[in-house]
Amino acid sequence: MSDPIPFNRPFVSGSELTYLEQAIAARELAGGGQFTQRCQEWLRQATGSPLALISHSATGALEAAMMLAGLEPGDEAVMPSFGYPTMATAAVRQGATPVFVDIDPATLNVDPEQVAAAVGERTKAIVAVHYGGVACDMERLEAIAEQHDLTLIEDAAHCLLAEQDGRALGSIGDLGAISFHETKNVTSGEGGVLLVNDRELMERAQVIWDKGTNRSQFLRGEVDRYTWVDVGSSFGASNLTAAFLLAQLEAAAEVTARRRAIWDRYHAGFEELEREGLVQRPATPPGSLHNGHVYYLVLPSVEVRAVFIERLRAQGIATVFHFVPLHDSPGGQRFGRVAASLDHTEEMAGRLVRLPLFADLDEESVERVIAATRTAVTELAKG
Ligand SMILES: *Cc1c(COP(=O)(O)O)cnc(C)c1O
């Protein structure tokens, strides 16, 4: 059998150790050091957001976002069921209820009309998940948020360097969270960033980030002592993590270009299967510039998917499915509420399969995945 093709392999730029050595030599280990500053500056430049705070995770960034949105017990946050659990846990730890809504089956992104219908008296926030770096309909979501005075939070975990109409994903809503987990395009092992786009939230974001203290005001010389002033936590990332991350961010454009090239090859390779009605390929709405984070296919049924994954595995090719719908999960049933029918979520989550995609995936492997996929899908269609 040919070499196994993993689903993901984290990218390494080669300058990680150099930067780590510099951080150690400077004896700057905790958060707030040179590398922290440089990562945050890089992220401000890349996204156009006025404030970027790097974190130990996108989950941390989402938790801070829910604090900034002022969620309290009894409040609700409207979000897609097709997403990652921690946007829901971030609301739940504020005592609020996640309210799950359906997706648009063409993009797998939240359906704005379902969001509008789910907004009620107790709604305080909307979470938009941009699946695979392809933008939600932000114009419509921004209008809904404005009309009801809600905080719009982007779970842009997948989205470094992805755009919609020239605007970076994560920089469009009031707040945005991007992940640098090992499974994402660039990584610091665990890591993330909170983008604070609403300038009125900047001061409080800094306090919440700094363990509920006014340390940043103190460092700027604006107050003469530093003390506890608000809710908060230790959301920051260490300067060591930042050193590793900067080495990755500096290679992010190259990583994105390579991933997009593989994505494009897959997309062309499956055009015919889609024309024959055997699969659904990802849609990219006008104005959307994705970052090659995910390549997926929607197969005819959950049964076909199970056999498909097994067949590719037998050829050494790892494929995976994505998002167990939150409303169906034990946590979702215990802490969440369903707004209306989630038919599209259940349907798509049952049929979606993700193909191997990482910056170092060589051409030969890409062709092997395409050939194996075509054969399996065609044979399975014959029954
Ligand atoms: C990866 C991911 C997260 C969590 O990111 P962490 O940095 O691991 O906390 C949140 N939302 C989505 C959509 C993700 O894919």
mmCIF file of C-alpha atoms and ligand atoms in Angstrom:
data_model
loop_
_atom_site.group_PDB
_atom_site.id
_atom_site.type_symbol
_atom_site.label_atom_id
_atom_site.label_comp_id
_atom_site.label_asym_id
_atom_site.label_seq_id
_atom_site.Cartn_x
_atom_site.Cartn_y
_atom_site.Cartn_z
ATOM 1 C CA MET A 1 0.000 0.000 0.000
ATOM 2 C CA SER A 2 1.212 3.581 -0.696
ATOM 3 C CA ASP A 3 2.144 5.828 2.227
ATOM 4 C CA PRO A 4 -0.729 6.805 4.471
ATOM 5 C CA ILE A 5 -2.158 10.300 3.934
ATOM 6 C CA PRO A 6 -3.096 11.904 7.265
ATOM 7 C CA PHE A 7 -6.044 14.249 7.566
ATOM 8 C CA ASN A 8 -3.902 17.072 8.941
ATOM 9 C CA ARG A 9 -0.245 17.805 9.583
ATOM 10 C CA PRO A 10 0.618 21.041 11.370
ATOM 11 C CA PHE A 11 2.791 23.439 9.389
ATOM 12 C CA VAL A 12 6.226 24.450 10.744
ATOM 13 C CA SER A 13 7.872 27.543 9.263
ATOM 14 C CA GLY A 14 11.402 26.906 10.573
ATOM 15 C CA SER A 15 11.843 30.152 12.531
ATOM 16 C CA GLU A 16 9.944 28.974 15.633
ATOM 17 C CA LEU A 17 13.077 27.967 17.564
ATOM 18 C CA THR A 18 14.968 31.141 16.658
ATOM 19 C CA TYR A 19 12.169 33.294 18.042
ATOM 20 C CA LEU A 20 11.812 31.126 21.134
ATOM 21 C CA GLU A 21 15.531 31.495 21.805
ATOM 22 C CA GLN A 22 15.224 35.258 21.464
ATOM 23 C CA ALA A 23 12.335 35.355 23.933
ATOM 24 C CA ILE A 24 14.298 33.244 26.407
ATOM 25 C CA ALA A 25 17.482 35.310 25.966
ATOM 26 C CA ALA A 26 15.472 38.482 26.654
ATOM 27 C CA ARG A 27 14.027 36.804 29.772
ATOM 28 C CA GLU A 28 10.537 37.759 28.560
ATOM 29 C CA LEU A 29 8.387 34.754 29.304
ATOM 30 C CA ALA A 30 4.950 35.890 30.475
ATOM 31 C CA GLY A 31 2.371 37.688 28.343
ATOM 32 C CA GLY A 32 2.915 41.292 27.271
ATOM 33 C CA GLY A 33 6.496 40.818 25.993
ATOM 34 C CA GLN A 34 7.968 41.800 22.629
ATOM 35 C CA PHE A 35 6.580 38.810 20.780
ATOM 36 C CA THR A 36 3.123 39.349 22.245
ATOM 37 C CA GLN A 37 3.262 42.946 20.967
ATOM 38 C CA ARG A 38 4.534 41.890 17.542
ATOM 39 C CA CYS A 39 1.833 39.226 17.086
ATOM 40 C CA GLN A 40 -0.873 41.679 18.107
ATOM 41 C CA GLU A 41 0.482 44.333 15.756
ATOM 42 C CA TRP A 42 0.657 41.762 12.933
ATOM 43 C CA LEU A 43 -2.943 40.739 13.586
ATOM 44 C CA ARG A 44 -4.169 44.356 13.721
ATOM 45 C CA GLN A 45 -2.498 45.016 10.379
ATOM 46 C CA ALA A 46 -3.772 41.819 8.789
ATOM 47 C CA THR A 47 -7.376 42.234 9.946
ATOM 48 C CA GLY A 48 -7.813 45.981 10.233
ATOM 49 C CA SER A 49 -9.228 45.471 13.736
ATOM 50 C CA PRO A 50 -8.293 48.242 16.197
ATOM 51 C CA LEU A 51 -7.449 45.829 19.036
ATOM 52 C CA ALA A 52 -6.100 42.261 18.855
ATOM 53 C CA LEU A 53 -5.508 40.363 22.103
ATOM 54 C CA ILE A 54 -3.775 37.005 21.761
ATOM 55 C CA SER A 55 -5.026 34.204 23.974
ATOM 56 C CA HIS A 56 -4.431 30.626 25.003
ATOM 57 C CA SER A 57 -7.354 29.666 22.721
ATOM 58 C CA ALA A 58 -10.221 30.849 20.555
ATOM 59 C CA THR A 59 -12.361 29.386 23.318
ATOM 60 C CA GLY A 60 -10.841 31.928 25.734
ATOM 61 C CA ALA A 61 -11.541 34.678 23.220
ATOM 62 C CA LEU A 62 -15.194 33.550 22.923
ATOM 63 C CA GLU A 63 -15.534 33.499 26.719
ATOM 64 C CA ALA A 64 -14.194 37.048 26.948
ATOM 65 C CA ALA A 65 -16.567 38.037 24.118
ATOM 66 C CA MET A 66 -19.575 36.736 26.054
ATOM 67 C CA MET A 67 -18.433 38.714 29.123
ATOM 68 C CA LEU A 68 -18.083 41.846 26.977
ATOM 69 C CA ALA A 69 -21.526 41.258 25.487
ATOM 70 C CA GLY A 70 -22.810 41.494 29.076
ATOM 71 C CA LEU A 71 -24.551 38.121 29.070
ATOM 72 C CA GLU A 72 -26.260 37.391 32.381
ATOM 73 C CA PRO A 73 -28.357 34.552 33.801
ATOM 74 C CA GLY A 74 -31.627 34.351 31.865
ATOM 75 C CA ASP A 75 -30.172 35.953 28.722
ATOM 76 C CA GLU A 76 -29.945 34.150 25.389
ATOM 77 C CA ALA A 77 -27.352 33.940 22.625
ATOM 78 C CA VAL A 78 -28.568 32.864 19.179
ATOM 79 C CA MET A 79 -26.108 30.613 17.329
ATOM 80 C CA PRO A 80 -26.035 27.830 14.741
ATOM 81 C CA SER A 81 -26.283 24.257 15.991
ATOM 82 C CA PHE A 82 -23.705 23.435 13.299
ATOM 83 C CA GLY A 83 -20.628 24.660 15.160
ATOM 84 C CA TYR A 84 -18.033 23.937 17.801
ATOM 85 C CA PRO A 85 -19.170 23.425 21.426
ATOM 86 C CA THR A 86 -17.203 26.260 23.021
ATOM 87 C CA MET A 87 -19.250 29.128 21.558
ATOM 88 C CA ALA A 88 -22.104 27.541 23.529
ATOM 89 C CA THR A 89 -20.103 26.837 26.713
ATOM 90 C CA ALA A 90 -18.908 30.475 26.618
ATOM 91 C CA ALA A 91 -22.550 31.595 26.871
ATOM 92 C CA VAL A 92 -23.480 28.934 29.410
ATOM 93 C CA ARG A 93 -20.745 29.943 31.847
ATOM 94 C CA GLN A 94 -22.346 33.410 31.963
ATOM 95 C CA GLY A 95 -25.584 31.696 33.016
ATOM 96 C CA ALA A 96 -27.111 32.345 29.577
ATOM 97 C CA THR A 97 -28.902 29.934 27.232
ATOM 98 C CA PRO A 98 -27.639 29.077 23.742
ATOM 99 C CA VAL A 99 -30.537 29.144 21.267
ATOM 100 C CA PHE A 100 -29.786 26.953 18.273
ATOM 101 C CA VAL A 101 -30.826 27.841 14.735
ATOM 102 C CA ASP A 102 -30.463 26.190 11.340
ATOM 103 C CA ILE A 103 -27.961 26.712 8.519
ATOM 104 C CA ASP A 104 -28.185 27.469 4.837
ATOM 105 C CA PRO A 105 -27.450 24.089 3.213
ATOM 106 C CA ALA A 106 -25.506 25.747 0.362
ATOM 107 C CA THR A 107 -22.769 27.261 2.591
ATOM 108 C CA LEU A 108 -23.334 25.473 5.933
ATOM 109 C CA ASN A 109 -23.377 28.948 7.494
ATOM 110 C CA VAL A 110 -26.102 30.226 9.795
ATOM 111 C CA ASP A 111 -29.317 31.244 8.034
ATOM 112 C CA PRO A 112 -29.917 34.928 8.884
ATOM 113 C CA GLU A 113 -33.691 34.574 8.565
ATOM 114 C CA GLN A 114 -33.614 31.815 11.194
ATOM 115 C CA VAL A 115 -31.580 34.127 13.409
ATOM 116 C CA ALA A 116 -34.080 36.969 12.937
ATOM 117 C CA ALA A 117 -36.952 34.637 13.817
ATOM 118 C CA ALA A 118 -35.194 33.400 16.978
ATOM 119 C CA VAL A 119 -34.397 36.831 18.430
ATOM 120 C CA GLY A 120 -36.573 37.595 21.440
ATOM 121 C CA GLU A 121 -36.810 39.743 24.559
ATOM 122 C CA ARG A 122 -33.949 37.975 26.271
ATOM 123 C CA THR A 123 -31.539 37.803 23.340
ATOM 124 C CA LYS A 124 -28.269 39.677 23.950
ATOM 125 C CA ALA A 125 -25.908 38.249 21.336
ATOM 126 C CA ILE A 126 -25.662 36.521 17.961
ATOM 127 C CA VAL A 127 -22.782 34.212 17.075
ATOM 128 C CA ALA A 128 -21.843 33.781 13.410
ATOM 129 C CA VAL A 129 -19.612 30.808 12.538
ATOM 130 C CA HIS A 130 -17.852 31.183 9.180
ATOM 131 C CA TYR A 131 -17.520 27.550 8.145
ATOM 132 C CA GLY A 132 -14.204 26.754 6.466
ATOM 133 C CA GLY A 133 -13.287 30.431 6.125
ATOM 134 C CA VAL A 134 -16.312 31.161 3.908
ATOM 135 C CA ALA A 135 -18.208 34.172 5.237
ATOM 136 C CA CYS A 136 -21.741 34.190 6.634
ATOM 137 C CA ASP A 137 -24.147 36.797 5.249
ATOM 138 C CA MET A 138 -22.686 39.466 7.524
ATOM 139 C CA GLU A 139 -24.624 42.351 6.018
ATOM 140 C CA ARG A 140 -27.919 40.760 6.998
ATOM 141 C CA LEU A 141 -26.616 39.670 10.424
ATOM 142 C CA GLU A 142 -25.263 43.158 11.126
ATOM 143 C CA ALA A 143 -28.665 44.621 10.258
ATOM 144 C CA ILE A 144 -30.437 42.218 12.649
ATOM 145 C CA ALA A 145 -27.941 42.957 15.431
ATOM 146 C CA GLU A 146 -28.335 46.692 14.951
ATOM 147 C CA GLN A 147 -32.121 46.580 14.838
ATOM 148 C CA HIS A 148 -32.315 44.739 18.181
ATOM 149 C CA ASP A 149 -29.214 46.241 19.786
ATOM 150 C CA LEU A 150 -27.392 42.904 20.054
ATOM 151 C CA THR A 151 -23.688 42.122 20.200
ATOM 152 C CA LEU A 152 -22.559 40.364 17.027
ATOM 153 C CA ILE A 153 -19.754 37.884 17.719
ATOM 154 C CA GLU A 154 -17.879 36.148 14.902
ATOM 155 C CA ASP A 155 -16.596 32.662 15.624
ATOM 156 C CA ALA A 156 -13.881 33.131 13.002
ATOM 157 C CA ALA A 157 -11.857 30.222 14.406
ATOM 158 C CA HIS A 158 -11.193 28.908 10.863
ATOM 159 C CA CYS A 159 -10.673 32.289 9.294
ATOM 160 C CA LEU A 160 -7.156 33.731 9.463
ATOM 161 C CA LEU A 161 -6.669 35.754 6.244
ATOM 162 C CA ALA A 162 -10.163 34.979 4.929
ATOM 163 C CA GLU A 163 -12.219 37.926 3.680
ATOM 164 C CA GLN A 164 -15.626 39.050 2.534
ATOM 165 C CA ASP A 165 -15.780 42.052 0.182
ATOM 166 C CA GLY A 166 -12.264 43.004 1.240
ATOM 167 C CA ARG A 167 -13.018 42.888 4.990
ATOM 168 C CA ALA A 168 -11.151 40.345 7.127
ATOM 169 C CA LEU A 169 -13.386 37.774 8.792
ATOM 170 C CA GLY A 170 -13.348 38.351 12.539
ATOM 171 C CA SER A 171 -13.128 42.126 12.055
ATOM 172 C CA ILE A 172 -16.719 42.701 10.901
ATOM 173 C CA GLY A 173 -18.885 42.037 13.972
ATOM 174 C CA ASP A 174 -18.452 43.767 17.338
ATOM 175 C CA LEU A 175 -16.049 41.016 18.393
ATOM 176 C CA GLY A 176 -14.280 38.161 16.599
ATOM 177 C CA ALA A 177 -12.330 35.069 17.669
ATOM 178 C CA ILE A 178 -9.693 33.313 15.528
ATOM 179 C CA SER A 179 -8.042 30.029 16.588
ATOM 180 C CA PHE A 180 -4.400 28.987 16.390
ATOM 181 C CA HIS A 181 -5.054 25.436 17.516
ATOM 182 C CA GLU A 182 -2.859 22.770 15.915
ATOM 183 C CA THR A 183 -5.688 21.854 13.526
ATOM 184 C CA LYS A 184 -5.987 25.386 12.089
ATOM 185 C CA ASN A 185 -4.033 26.994 9.192
ATOM 186 C CA VAL A 186 -1.361 28.504 11.434
ATOM 187 C CA THR A 187 -0.794 27.422 14.989
ATOM 188 C CA SER A 188 0.825 28.013 18.345
ATOM 189 C CA GLY A 189 -0.202 24.549 19.541
ATOM 190 C CA GLU A 190 -3.091 25.983 21.515
ATOM 191 C CA GLY A 191 -3.884 29.614 20.842
ATOM 192 C CA GLY A 192 -6.271 32.242 19.591
ATOM 193 C CA VAL A 193 -6.970 35.929 19.305
ATOM 194 C CA LEU A 194 -9.850 38.187 20.273
ATOM 195 C CA LEU A 195 -10.476 41.007 17.808
ATOM 196 C CA VAL A 196 -12.235 43.928 19.466
ATOM 197 C CA ASN A 197 -13.839 45.859 16.637
ATOM 198 C CA ASP A 198 -16.285 47.991 18.615
ATOM 199 C CA ARG A 199 -14.085 50.759 20.016
ATOM 200 C CA GLU A 200 -16.436 51.255 22.969
ATOM 201 C CA LEU A 201 -15.518 47.771 24.197
ATOM 202 C CA MET A 202 -11.743 48.241 23.990
ATOM 203 C CA GLU A 203 -11.062 49.544 27.486
ATOM 204 C CA ARG A 204 -13.156 46.872 29.209
ATOM 205 C CA ALA A 205 -11.730 44.136 26.958
ATOM 206 C CA GLN A 206 -8.255 44.997 28.191
ATOM 207 C CA VAL A 207 -9.396 44.759 31.847
ATOM 208 C CA ILE A 208 -11.199 41.445 31.350
ATOM 209 C CA TRP A 209 -8.061 40.137 29.616
ATOM 210 C CA ASP A 210 -5.801 41.297 32.437
ATOM 211 C CA LYS A 211 -7.491 39.185 35.120
ATOM 212 C CA GLY A 212 -10.096 41.832 35.934
ATOM 213 C CA THR A 213 -7.444 44.420 36.777
ATOM 214 C CA ASN A 214 -6.524 47.845 35.406
ATOM 215 C CA ARG A 215 -2.944 46.704 34.782
ATOM 216 C CA SER A 216 -2.853 48.039 31.225
ATOM 217 C CA GLN A 217 -3.892 51.527 32.425
ATOM 218 C CA PHE A 218 -1.196 51.279 35.082
ATOM 219 C CA LEU A 219 1.451 50.325 32.500
ATOM 220 C CA ARG A 220 0.413 53.340 30.420
ATOM 221 C CA GLY A 221 0.851 55.540 33.504
ATOM 222 C CA GLU A 222 -2.838 56.503 33.604
ATOM 223 C CA VAL A 223 -3.405 55.298 37.188
ATOM 224 C CA ASP A 224 -0.884 55.132 40.011
ATOM 225 C CA ARG A 225 -1.693 51.663 41.238
ATOM 226 C CA TYR A 226 -2.974 48.482 39.733
ATOM 227 C CA THR A 227 -5.918 46.715 41.278
ATOM 228 C CA TRP A 228 -9.008 44.567 40.774
ATOM 229 C CA VAL A 229 -11.753 46.544 38.984
ATOM 230 C CA ASP A 230 -14.076 44.167 37.062
ATOM 231 C CA VAL A 231 -14.812 40.553 36.098
ATOM 232 C CA GLY A 232 -12.098 38.872 34.079
ATOM 233 C CA SER A 233 -9.726 35.990 33.777
ATOM 234 C CA SER A 234 -6.227 35.095 32.685
ATOM 235 C CA PHE A 235 -7.021 35.032 28.978
ATOM 236 C CA GLY A 236 -3.598 35.964 27.635
ATOM 237 C CA ALA A 237 -0.918 33.877 25.929
ATOM 238 C CA SER A 238 2.676 33.789 27.173
ATOM 239 C CA ASN A 239 5.497 35.487 25.288
ATOM 240 C CA LEU A 240 6.854 31.994 24.549
ATOM 241 C CA THR A 241 3.628 31.035 22.804
ATOM 242 C CA ALA A 242 3.739 34.371 20.993
ATOM 243 C CA ALA A 243 7.304 33.721 19.792
ATOM 244 C CA PHE A 244 6.171 30.456 18.217
ATOM 245 C CA LEU A 245 3.066 32.131 16.805
ATOM 246 C CA LEU A 246 4.946 35.011 15.187
ATOM 247 C CA ALA A 247 7.079 32.514 13.239
ATOM 248 C CA GLN A 248 3.829 31.052 11.939
ATOM 249 C CA LEU A 249 2.063 34.344 11.220
ATOM 250 C CA GLU A 250 5.002 35.475 9.104
ATOM 251 C CA ALA A 251 4.430 32.392 6.927
ATOM 252 C CA ALA A 252 0.633 32.704 6.924
ATOM 253 C CA ALA A 253 0.354 34.145 3.406
ATOM 254 C CA GLU A 254 2.401 31.276 1.999
ATOM 255 C CA VAL A 255 0.437 28.668 3.975
ATOM 256 C CA THR A 256 -2.844 30.149 2.766
ATOM 257 C CA ALA A 257 -1.709 30.198 -0.870
ATOM 258 C CA ARG A 258 -0.647 26.548 -0.709
ATOM 259 C CA ARG A 259 -3.891 25.495 0.952
ATOM 260 C CA ARG A 260 -5.957 27.412 -1.586
ATOM 261 C CA ALA A 261 -4.097 25.729 -4.450
ATOM 262 C CA ILE A 262 -4.950 22.282 -3.022
ATOM 263 C CA TRP A 263 -8.540 23.395 -2.428
ATOM 264 C CA ASP A 264 -8.798 24.546 -6.067
ATOM 265 C CA ARG A 265 -7.391 21.236 -7.309
ATOM 266 C CA TYR A 266 -9.946 19.283 -5.270
ATOM 267 C CA HIS A 267 -12.720 21.555 -6.476
ATOM 268 C CA ALA A 268 -11.836 21.015 -10.137
ATOM 269 C CA GLY A 269 -11.351 17.288 -9.525
ATOM 270 C CA PHE A 270 -14.903 16.870 -8.212
ATOM 271 C CA GLU A 271 -16.718 19.095 -10.709
ATOM 272 C CA GLU A 272 -17.926 16.168 -12.727
ATOM 273 C CA LEU A 273 -19.158 14.242 -9.687
ATOM 274 C CA GLU A 274 -21.260 17.258 -8.762
ATOM 275 C CA ARG A 275 -22.619 17.605 -12.305
ATOM 276 C CA GLU A 276 -23.673 13.964 -12.134
ATOM 277 C CA GLY A 277 -25.514 14.752 -8.901
ATOM 278 C CA LEU A 278 -23.329 12.443 -6.795
ATOM 279 C CA VAL A 279 -21.839 15.030 -4.416
ATOM 280 C CA GLN A 280 -22.300 18.638 -3.348
ATOM 281 C CA ARG A 281 -19.133 20.764 -3.405
ATOM 282 C CA PRO A 282 -18.542 23.824 -1.164
ATOM 283 C CA ALA A 283 -20.147 27.039 -2.401
ATOM 284 C CA THR A 284 -18.250 30.326 -2.323
ATOM 285 C CA PRO A 285 -20.624 33.291 -2.418
ATOM 286 C CA PRO A 286 -19.695 36.404 -4.447
ATOM 287 C CA GLY A 287 -17.137 38.608 -2.698
ATOM 288 C CA SER A 288 -15.896 35.791 -0.483
ATOM 289 C CA LEU A 289 -12.160 35.062 -0.365
ATOM 290 C CA HIS A 290 -11.705 31.862 1.653
ATOM 291 C CA ASN A 291 -8.420 30.691 3.132
ATOM 292 C CA GLY A 292 -8.446 27.019 2.132
ATOM 293 C CA HIS A 293 -9.139 25.871 5.673
ATOM 294 C CA VAL A 294 -11.569 23.046 4.867
ATOM 295 C CA TYR A 295 -12.358 21.031 1.768
ATOM 296 C CA TYR A 296 -15.519 19.020 2.178
ATOM 297 C CA LEU A 297 -18.009 17.077 0.075
ATOM 298 C CA VAL A 298 -21.629 16.390 0.911
ATOM 299 C CA LEU A 299 -22.337 12.733 0.085
ATOM 300 C CA PRO A 300 -25.772 11.275 -0.746
ATOM 301 C CA SER A 301 -26.519 9.838 2.723
ATOM 302 C CA VAL A 302 -25.131 9.082 6.164
ATOM 303 C CA GLU A 303 -24.878 5.403 5.153
ATOM 304 C CA VAL A 304 -22.837 6.208 2.037
ATOM 305 C CA ARG A 305 -20.573 8.420 4.134
ATOM 306 C CA ALA A 306 -19.791 5.638 6.602
ATOM 307 C CA VAL A 307 -18.783 3.264 3.794
ATOM 308 C CA PHE A 308 -16.863 6.036 2.006
ATOM 309 C CA ILE A 309 -14.735 6.848 5.090
ATOM 310 C CA GLU A 310 -14.050 3.138 5.569
ATOM 311 C CA ARG A 311 -13.023 2.616 1.924
ATOM 312 C CA LEU A 312 -10.601 5.532 1.941
ATOM 313 C CA ARG A 313 -9.205 4.422 5.283
ATOM 314 C CA ALA A 314 -8.474 1.018 3.748
ATOM 315 C CA GLN A 315 -6.344 2.868 1.167
ATOM 316 C CA GLY A 316 -4.494 4.769 3.880
ATOM 317 C CA ILE A 317 -6.418 8.028 3.390
ATOM 318 C CA ALA A 318 -7.829 9.705 6.502
ATOM 319 C CA THR A 319 -11.113 11.584 6.084
ATOM 320 C CA VAL A 320 -13.290 12.897 8.886
ATOM 321 C CA PHE A 321 -16.718 14.354 9.470
ATOM 322 C CA HIS A 322 -17.494 17.588 11.174
ATOM 323 C CA PHE A 323 -19.609 18.983 13.850
ATOM 324 C CA VAL A 324 -21.924 16.764 15.755
ATOM 325 C CA PRO A 325 -24.878 19.196 15.867
ATOM 326 C CA LEU A 326 -24.858 20.960 19.217
ATOM 327 C CA HIS A 327 -28.607 20.657 19.822
ATOM 328 C CA ASP A 328 -28.243 16.871 19.592
ATOM 329 C CA SER A 329 -25.286 16.627 21.962
ATOM 330 C CA PRO A 330 -25.720 15.872 25.689
ATOM 331 C CA GLY A 331 -24.422 19.365 26.553
ATOM 332 C CA GLY A 332 -26.757 21.024 24.072
ATOM 333 C CA GLN A 333 -29.760 19.150 25.413
ATOM 334 C CA ARG A 334 -28.882 20.024 28.979
ATOM 335 C CA PHE A 335 -28.014 23.703 28.513
ATOM 336 C CA GLY A 336 -29.454 24.848 25.187
ATOM 337 C CA ARG A 337 -32.762 25.433 23.480
ATOM 338 C CA VAL A 338 -33.877 24.782 19.925
ATOM 339 C CA ALA A 339 -35.512 27.726 18.160
ATOM 340 C CA ALA A 340 -37.124 25.971 15.194
ATOM 341 C CA SER A 341 -36.559 23.078 12.801
ATOM 342 C CA LEU A 342 -32.894 22.092 12.409
ATOM 343 C CA ASP A 343 -33.471 19.855 9.389
ATOM 344 C CA HIS A 344 -30.637 21.274 7.281
ATOM 345 C CA THR A 345 -28.171 20.965 10.164
ATOM 346 C CA GLU A 346 -29.066 17.323 10.766
ATOM 347 C CA GLU A 347 -29.016 16.527 7.079
ATOM 348 C CA MET A 348 -25.683 18.191 6.292
ATOM 349 C CA ALA A 349 -23.872 17.100 9.464
ATOM 350 C CA GLY A 350 -24.836 13.530 8.593
ATOM 351 C CA ARG A 351 -23.557 13.657 5.012
ATOM 352 C CA LEU A 352 -20.472 15.908 5.130
ATOM 353 C CA VAL A 353 -16.965 14.492 4.819
ATOM 354 C CA ARG A 354 -13.708 16.478 5.037
ATOM 355 C CA LEU A 355 -10.712 15.524 2.894
ATOM 356 C CA PRO A 356 -7.019 15.800 3.861
ATOM 357 C CA LEU A 357 -5.855 19.406 3.524
ATOM 358 C CA PHE A 358 -2.634 20.898 4.871
ATOM 359 C CA ALA A 359 0.130 23.100 3.490
ATOM 360 C CA ASP A 360 2.653 20.278 3.001
ATOM 361 C CA LEU A 361 0.265 17.897 1.223
ATOM 362 C CA ASP A 362 2.080 17.035 -2.005
ATOM 363 C CA GLU A 363 0.522 16.931 -5.468
ATOM 364 C CA GLU A 364 0.775 13.193 -5.796
ATOM 365 C CA SER A 365 -1.200 12.709 -2.578
ATOM 366 C CA VAL A 366 -3.839 15.200 -3.713
ATOM 367 C CA GLU A 367 -4.271 13.230 -6.945
ATOM 368 C CA ARG A 368 -4.516 9.997 -4.971
ATOM 369 C CA VAL A 369 -7.275 11.442 -2.788
ATOM 370 C CA ILE A 370 -9.164 12.683 -5.855
ATOM 371 C CA ALA A 371 -8.896 9.330 -7.651
ATOM 372 C CA ALA A 372 -9.891 7.314 -4.566
ATOM 373 C CA THR A 373 -12.813 9.652 -3.884
ATOM 374 C CA ARG A 374 -14.101 9.512 -7.467
ATOM 375 C CA THR A 375 -13.943 5.719 -7.519
ATOM 376 C CA ALA A 376 -15.616 5.279 -4.148
ATOM 377 C CA VAL A 377 -18.393 7.798 -4.834
ATOM 378 C CA THR A 378 -19.124 6.352 -8.293
ATOM 379 C CA GLU A 379 -19.171 2.766 -7.048
ATOM 380 C CA LEU A 380 -21.323 3.608 -4.049
ATOM 381 C CA ALA A 381 -23.828 5.339 -6.324
ATOM 382 C CA LYS A 382 -24.274 2.069 -8.203
ATOM 383 C CA GLY A 383 -25.220 0.492 -4.875
HETATM 384 C C1 LIG B 1 -11.228 25.120 16.568
HETATM 385 C C2 LIG B 1 -12.517 25.814 16.775
HETATM 386 C C3 LIG B 1 -12.829 26.490 17.971
HETATM 387 C C4 LIG B 1 -11.991 26.371 19.205
HETATM 388 O O1 LIG B 1 -10.711 26.889 19.054
HETATM 389 P P1 LIG B 1 -9.636 26.678 20.229
HETATM 390 O O2 LIG B 1 -8.538 27.620 19.835
HETATM 391 O O3 LIG B 1 -9.220 25.238 20.169
HETATM 392 O O4 LIG B 1 -10.266 27.034 21.500
HETATM 393 C C5 LIG B 1 -13.993 27.224 18.041
HETATM 394 N N1 LIG B 1 -14.838 27.305 16.989
HETATM 395 C C6 LIG B 1 -14.598 26.652 15.837
HETATM 396 C C7 LIG B 1 -15.553 26.802 14.700
HETATM 397 C C8 LIG B 1 -13.448 25.871 15.703
HETATM 398 O O5 LIG B 1 -13.237 25.183 14.568
#
